Short mmCIF file of C-alpha atoms in Angstrom, two decimals:
data_model
loop_
_atom_site.label_atom_id
_atom_site.label_comp_id
_atom_site.label_asym_id
_atom_site.label_seq_id
_atom_site.Cartn_x
_atom_site.Cartn_y
_atom_site.Cartn_z
CA MET A 1 56.80 116.43 61.48
CA ALA A 2 56.95 112.72 60.64
CA GLU A 3 53.69 110.76 60.69
CA ARG A 4 53.52 108.48 63.72
CA VAL A 5 51.53 105.25 63.39
CA CYS A 6 49.59 103.44 66.10
CA ILE A 7 47.98 100.06 65.44
CA VAL A 8 44.92 99.64 67.66
CA GLY A 9 44.66 95.88 68.05
CA SER A 10 47.08 92.99 68.28
CA GLY A 11 45.33 89.84 67.11
CA ASN A 12 46.61 87.83 64.16
CA TRP A 13 45.66 90.41 61.52
CA GLY A 14 46.79 93.29 63.73
CA SER A 15 50.16 91.59 64.17
CA VAL A 16 50.46 91.05 60.42
CA ALA A 17 49.75 94.76 59.95
CA ALA A 18 52.47 95.52 62.50
CA LYS A 19 54.95 93.36 60.61
CA ILE A 20 54.26 95.14 57.32
CA ILE A 21 54.01 98.67 58.66
CA GLY A 22 57.07 98.24 60.87
CA ILE A 23 59.16 97.49 57.79
CA ASN A 24 57.56 100.09 55.53
CA VAL A 25 57.93 103.11 57.82
CA THR A 26 61.70 102.79 57.62
CA LYS A 27 61.54 103.34 53.85
CA HIS A 28 59.90 106.79 53.93
CA GLU A 29 61.30 109.94 55.54
CA GLU A 30 57.84 111.33 56.22
CA LEU A 31 57.03 108.36 58.49
CA SER A 32 58.37 107.93 62.02
CA ASP A 33 60.47 104.79 62.42
CA GLU A 34 58.73 103.81 65.65
CA VAL A 35 55.35 102.06 65.38
CA TYR A 36 53.10 101.68 68.40
CA MET A 37 50.79 98.69 68.82
CA TRP A 38 48.10 98.65 71.50
CA VAL A 39 47.88 95.21 73.09
CA HIS A 40 44.97 94.11 75.24
CA ASP A 41 46.40 93.50 78.70
CA GLU A 42 46.67 89.73 79.07
CA LEU A 43 49.12 87.22 80.47
CA VAL A 44 50.78 84.40 78.55
CA GLY A 45 52.62 81.95 80.77
CA GLY A 46 52.44 84.43 83.59
CA GLN A 47 54.07 87.22 81.56
CA SER A 48 52.52 90.28 79.97
CA LEU A 49 51.90 89.74 76.27
CA ALA A 50 53.10 93.29 75.56
CA ASP A 51 56.40 92.55 77.34
CA ILE A 52 56.80 89.32 75.40
CA ILE A 53 56.31 91.14 72.11
CA ASN A 54 58.83 93.81 73.06
CA THR A 55 61.49 91.29 74.11
CA LYS A 56 60.93 88.38 71.71
CA HIS A 57 59.55 90.52 68.86
CA GLU A 58 56.85 87.93 68.27
CA ASN A 59 53.17 87.75 69.17
CA VAL A 60 53.33 84.26 70.64
CA ARG A 61 49.61 84.30 71.44
CA TYR A 62 48.07 85.31 68.10
CA LEU A 63 50.80 85.02 65.44
CA PRO A 64 53.39 82.54 66.71
CA GLY A 65 56.47 81.92 64.61
CA VAL A 66 56.33 85.24 62.76
CA ALA A 67 59.01 87.80 63.57
CA LEU A 68 57.90 91.39 64.17
CA PRO A 69 60.23 94.31 63.41
CA LYS A 70 62.12 95.62 66.43
CA ASN A 71 60.72 99.11 65.86
CA VAL A 72 57.20 97.87 66.71
CA VAL A 73 56.58 98.84 70.34
CA ALA A 74 53.75 97.06 72.14
CA ASN A 75 51.92 98.82 74.97
CA SER A 76 48.88 97.77 76.99
CA ASN A 77 48.20 101.40 77.99
CA LEU A 78 45.82 102.62 75.31
CA ILE A 79 46.15 106.35 76.07
CA GLU A 80 49.95 106.24 75.99
CA CYS A 81 49.81 104.43 72.65
CA ILE A 82 47.51 106.84 70.85
CA GLN A 83 48.29 110.28 72.25
CA ASP A 84 51.06 111.20 69.78
CA ALA A 85 49.77 109.20 66.81
CA THR A 86 48.78 110.96 63.59
CA VAL A 87 47.76 107.70 61.88
CA LEU A 88 45.49 105.16 63.61
CA VAL A 89 45.07 101.65 62.21
CA PHE A 90 42.02 99.87 63.66
CA VAL A 91 42.26 96.06 63.69
CA LEU A 92 39.91 95.00 66.49
CA PRO A 93 37.22 92.39 67.01
CA PRO A 94 34.01 94.33 66.20
CA GLN A 95 32.39 93.71 69.56
CA PHE A 96 35.14 95.68 71.34
CA LEU A 97 35.35 98.64 68.97
CA LYS A 98 32.92 101.05 70.64
CA GLU A 99 34.35 100.50 74.11
CA ILE A 100 37.86 101.25 72.84
CA LEU A 101 36.71 104.30 70.88
CA ARG A 102 34.98 105.78 73.93
CA ARG A 103 38.21 105.41 75.89
CA MET A 104 40.06 107.24 73.12
CA VAL A 105 37.77 110.28 73.00
CA GLY A 106 39.65 113.41 74.05
CA HIS A 107 43.05 111.74 73.85
CA ILE A 108 43.85 111.73 70.12
CA ARG A 109 45.44 114.45 68.05
CA PRO A 110 42.92 116.65 66.18
CA ASP A 111 44.88 116.13 62.96
CA ALA A 112 44.87 112.33 63.22
CA ILE A 113 43.47 110.17 60.42
CA ALA A 114 42.48 106.52 60.54
CA ILE A 115 42.01 103.39 58.50
CA SER A 116 39.70 100.53 59.49
CA LEU A 117 40.53 96.90 58.67
CA ILE A 118 37.37 95.71 60.46
CA LYS A 119 34.82 93.94 58.28
CA GLY A 120 31.13 93.73 59.07
CA LEU A 121 28.20 95.75 60.38
CA ASP A 122 27.57 97.42 63.73
CA SER A 123 25.48 94.86 65.63
CA SER A 124 24.20 97.45 68.14
CA PHE A 125 22.49 99.46 65.39
CA SER A 126 19.07 98.42 64.11
CA GLY A 127 19.84 99.23 60.48
CA ILE A 128 22.92 99.28 58.28
CA ARG A 129 25.89 101.06 59.82
CA PHE A 130 29.52 100.46 58.91
CA PHE A 131 32.44 100.50 61.31
CA SER A 132 34.08 103.42 59.52
CA GLU A 133 30.94 105.42 60.36
CA VAL A 134 31.19 104.38 64.02
CA ILE A 135 34.82 105.54 64.19
CA GLU A 136 34.07 108.84 62.45
CA GLU A 137 31.09 109.51 64.69
CA LEU A 138 32.91 108.93 67.98
CA LEU A 139 36.34 110.36 67.14
CA ASP A 140 35.41 113.02 64.56
CA ILE A 141 38.29 112.15 62.23
CA ASP A 142 38.57 111.09 58.58
CA VAL A 143 38.49 107.32 58.15
CA SER A 144 39.53 105.18 55.19
CA VAL A 145 38.90 101.44 54.91
CA MET A 146 40.84 98.40 53.73
CA SER A 147 39.36 95.08 52.65
CA GLY A 148 40.33 92.20 50.40
CA ALA A 149 41.04 88.50 50.07
CA ASN A 150 43.57 88.62 52.87
CA VAL A 151 43.78 85.61 55.20
CA ALA A 152 46.14 86.75 57.94
CA SER A 153 48.23 83.58 58.08
CA GLU A 154 48.83 83.67 54.32
CA VAL A 155 49.80 87.34 54.33
CA ALA A 156 52.13 86.63 57.26
CA ALA A 157 53.73 83.86 55.17
CA GLU A 158 54.21 86.44 52.39
CA SER A 159 52.04 84.61 49.87
CA PHE A 160 51.07 86.99 47.06
CA CYS A 161 47.69 88.67 47.45
CA GLU A 162 45.86 91.94 46.83
CA THR A 163 43.79 94.31 48.90
CA THR A 164 41.68 97.40 48.31
CA ILE A 165 41.83 100.73 50.15
CA GLY A 166 38.75 102.95 49.97
CA THR A 167 39.21 106.62 50.81
CA ARG A 168 37.65 110.05 50.30
CA VAL A 169 40.96 111.91 50.37
CA TYR A 170 43.49 110.92 47.71
CA GLU A 171 46.50 111.92 49.84
CA HIS A 172 45.29 109.73 52.69
CA GLY A 173 44.91 106.78 50.36
CA LYS A 174 48.47 107.22 49.07
CA LEU A 175 49.79 107.39 52.65
CA PHE A 176 48.04 104.14 53.55
CA GLU A 177 49.39 102.59 50.37
CA LYS A 178 52.91 103.40 51.58
CA LEU A 179 52.14 101.75 54.91
CA PHE A 180 50.78 98.49 53.50
CA SER A 181 52.26 97.94 50.04
CA THR A 182 54.84 95.14 49.74
CA SER A 183 56.16 92.83 47.05
CA TYR A 184 53.57 90.25 48.17
CA LEU A 185 50.66 92.57 49.09
CA SER A 186 49.45 94.61 46.13
CA ILE A 187 47.37 97.69 46.96
CA ASN A 188 44.76 99.44 44.87
CA VAL A 189 43.27 102.72 46.13
CA VAL A 190 39.72 103.62 45.13
CA ASN A 191 37.52 106.62 45.89
CA ASP A 192 34.66 104.47 47.17
CA ILE A 193 34.61 103.87 50.91
CA ILE A 194 31.04 102.54 51.03
CA GLY A 195 31.67 100.14 48.15
CA VAL A 196 34.75 98.66 49.80
CA GLU A 197 33.06 98.38 53.17
CA LEU A 198 29.88 96.90 51.69
CA CYS A 199 31.93 94.16 50.07
CA GLY A 200 33.77 93.48 53.31
CA ALA A 201 30.51 93.24 55.26
CA LEU A 202 28.13 91.47 52.91
CA LYS A 203 30.67 88.84 51.85
CA HIS A 204 29.95 87.20 55.22
CA ILE A 205 26.52 86.23 53.86
CA LEU A 206 28.20 84.47 50.94
CA GLY A 207 30.46 82.64 53.38
CA ILE A 208 27.49 81.21 55.26
CA ALA A 209 25.78 80.28 51.96
CA ALA A 210 28.91 78.52 50.65
CA GLY A 211 29.08 76.57 53.91
CA ILE A 212 25.45 75.52 53.57
CA VAL A 213 26.22 74.12 50.11
CA ASP A 214 29.22 72.23 51.52
CA GLY A 215 27.09 70.90 54.35
CA LEU A 216 24.69 69.48 51.76
CA ASP A 217 27.62 67.97 49.77
CA LEU A 218 26.31 69.56 46.59
CA GLY A 219 29.70 69.99 44.96
CA GLY A 220 31.78 72.70 43.35
CA ASN A 221 29.47 73.53 40.46
CA THR A 222 26.60 74.33 42.79
CA LYS A 223 28.78 76.33 45.15
CA ALA A 224 30.17 78.39 42.27
CA ALA A 225 26.63 79.13 41.08
CA ILE A 226 25.47 80.10 44.58
CA VAL A 227 28.44 82.44 45.12
CA ARG A 228 27.86 84.09 41.73
CA ILE A 229 24.14 84.57 42.37
CA GLY A 230 24.92 85.95 45.81
CA LEU A 231 27.49 88.38 44.43
CA MET A 232 25.00 89.71 41.90
CA GLU A 233 22.46 90.26 44.68
CA ILE A 234 25.05 92.10 46.77
CA ILE A 235 25.75 94.40 43.82
CA LYS A 236 22.00 94.94 43.46
CA PHE A 237 21.72 95.75 47.18
CA ALA A 238 24.52 98.29 46.88
CA LYS A 239 23.06 100.02 43.83
CA THR A 240 19.58 100.08 45.42
CA PHE A 241 20.53 101.72 48.71
CA TYR A 242 23.91 103.30 47.92
CA PRO A 243 23.72 104.51 44.32
CA GLU A 244 27.03 106.34 44.71
CA VAL A 245 28.86 103.01 44.96
CA LYS A 246 30.95 102.27 41.90
CA LYS A 247 30.28 98.97 40.18
CA GLU A 248 33.99 98.69 39.38
CA THR A 249 34.68 98.29 43.10
CA PHE A 250 33.12 94.84 42.99
CA TYR A 251 35.85 93.74 40.59
CA GLU A 252 38.52 94.71 43.12
CA SER A 253 40.11 92.42 45.70
CA CYS A 254 37.49 93.54 48.24
CA GLY A 255 34.81 92.26 45.87
CA ILE A 256 35.17 89.33 43.51
CA ALA A 257 38.52 88.11 44.88
CA GLU A 258 37.20 87.88 48.40
CA MET A 259 34.06 86.15 47.14
CA ILE A 260 36.26 83.56 45.39
CA SER A 261 38.21 83.00 48.60
CA LEU A 262 34.93 82.15 50.33
CA TYR A 263 34.51 79.32 47.86
CA TYR A 264 37.43 77.54 49.51
CA ALA A 265 37.72 78.60 53.12
CA GLY A 266 36.81 81.04 55.86
CA ARG A 267 35.28 80.76 59.32
CA ASN A 268 31.80 81.76 58.16
CA ARG A 269 31.91 79.00 55.54
CA LYS A 270 32.98 76.57 58.26
CA LEU A 271 30.10 77.76 60.43
CA GLY A 272 27.55 77.34 57.64
CA GLU A 273 28.71 73.82 56.92
CA ALA A 274 28.57 72.81 60.59
CA PHE A 275 25.14 74.40 60.91
CA VAL A 276 23.76 72.06 58.25
CA LYS A 277 25.56 68.93 59.39
CA THR A 278 24.86 69.28 63.12
CA GLY A 279 21.64 71.30 63.25
CA LYS A 280 23.11 73.33 66.12
CA PRO A 281 22.49 77.12 66.33
CA PHE A 282 25.26 79.58 65.52
CA ASN A 283 25.97 80.61 69.11
CA VAL A 284 26.60 76.99 70.11
CA LEU A 285 28.82 76.37 67.08
CA GLU A 286 30.83 79.52 67.80
CA ASP A 287 31.53 78.17 71.29
CA GLU A 288 32.42 74.70 70.04
CA LEU A 289 34.40 75.51 66.92
CA LEU A 290 35.76 78.99 67.55
CA ASN A 291 36.24 79.14 71.33
CA GLY A 292 33.34 81.55 71.63
CA GLN A 293 34.61 84.01 69.03
CA LYS A 294 31.67 85.85 67.46
CA LEU A 295 31.59 85.93 63.68
CA GLN A 296 30.07 88.62 61.52
CA GLY A 297 28.10 86.26 59.26
CA PRO A 298 25.07 85.73 61.53
CA VAL A 299 24.94 89.42 62.52
CA THR A 300 25.19 90.57 58.90
CA ILE A 301 22.41 88.28 57.71
CA GLN A 302 20.08 89.60 60.41
CA ARG A 303 20.90 93.26 59.82
CA VAL A 304 20.57 93.09 56.04
CA TYR A 305 17.34 91.07 56.20
CA ASN A 306 15.78 93.47 58.72
CA HIS A 307 16.81 96.43 56.56
CA LEU A 308 15.16 94.92 53.49
CA VAL A 309 11.97 94.14 55.41
CA GLN A 310 11.85 97.68 56.79
CA LYS A 311 12.27 99.10 53.29
CA GLU A 312 9.65 96.65 51.94
CA LYS A 313 12.09 95.24 49.39
CA ILE A 314 12.80 91.76 50.72
CA GLN A 315 10.94 90.16 47.80
CA LEU A 316 13.52 91.67 45.44
CA PHE A 317 16.36 89.81 47.17
CA PRO A 318 15.52 86.08 47.15
CA PHE A 319 19.11 84.95 47.85
CA ILE A 320 19.45 87.02 51.04
CA ASN A 321 15.94 86.06 52.11
CA THR A 322 16.66 82.35 51.61
CA VAL A 323 19.91 82.42 53.59
CA TYR A 324 18.07 84.18 56.41
CA GLN A 325 15.15 81.71 56.34
CA ILE A 326 17.55 78.75 56.52
CA THR A 327 19.67 80.14 59.32
CA TYR A 328 16.98 81.72 61.51
CA LYS A 329 13.59 80.32 60.54
CA ALA A 330 14.37 76.59 60.21
CA ALA A 331 13.80 76.50 56.44
CA PRO A 332 15.21 73.33 54.85
CA PRO A 333 18.90 73.79 53.93
CA ASP A 334 18.22 72.70 50.35
CA SER A 335 16.17 75.89 49.97
CA ILE A 336 19.54 77.38 49.02
CA VAL A 337 19.08 75.90 45.53
CA LYS A 338 15.28 75.77 45.35
CA ASP A 339 14.21 79.23 46.44
CA ILE A 340 16.73 81.65 44.94
#
């Protein structure tokens, strides 16, 4: 039986995934030509977004101007979308993940596997918990992860980039490579799920820190130094609490490449810069700059800081401590260069 793919999510990155997967499934006999995409039920100009996608083959709401393959079928009925799928691709805003997973329980195939493209930490959990763990816990299926320096608009424009897939099962990793690999998106599969997901989550802290440097107008040299120091502390965090993580993973796209991308852009960097220049708290800036969209940077800083305090190791991580003190305890922004 051919593998049938369902993409759970239809934002900009979910639509990019649909574009790539829709083309790639037609190249492999073991993959069904039809790709389902679950679309949150919403109206655009009085018409269902799912209907628009199925008729115009374009997500006019989240990825306008980019053609989607005609074999991508949008559906706002979650249960209909997932019930025959053997491969689930999760591309959702983190705050909606658990609600969607609970709706899926009892409706997926027992032989289904999944891959998560969601970066960050579970904000409802007091410690460190990754989204792949949340999916595995609620659905009881094997989950791989994908993370890298992949800005959705640039991937949609077919600008060359790389990404990293972390998996426990080699065959699953090779299947996901078939789904995502293109001439402009290079895939590397590694046997290190936690390493890939750690990079995808903790890089948000570096984004905030880079923005703080920009807000202080300290220049490129300083920002490069801060990002390097932060990366070294992230590696130290990983090796302290997850000794099974492979150091080589940090040299993958999910690691150093994504850290470099934070040097230039990213919403967390934008948030950090605005935080310094305006003095407004994160929740206000998210409303003003991002139409209320919640970013993972603030959540990640809190979760990682609390974890280090609980483990009585915060003194060993001056960079993380300083970013937390600036963002939540009103420490002077220039502490970013004085206290690390």
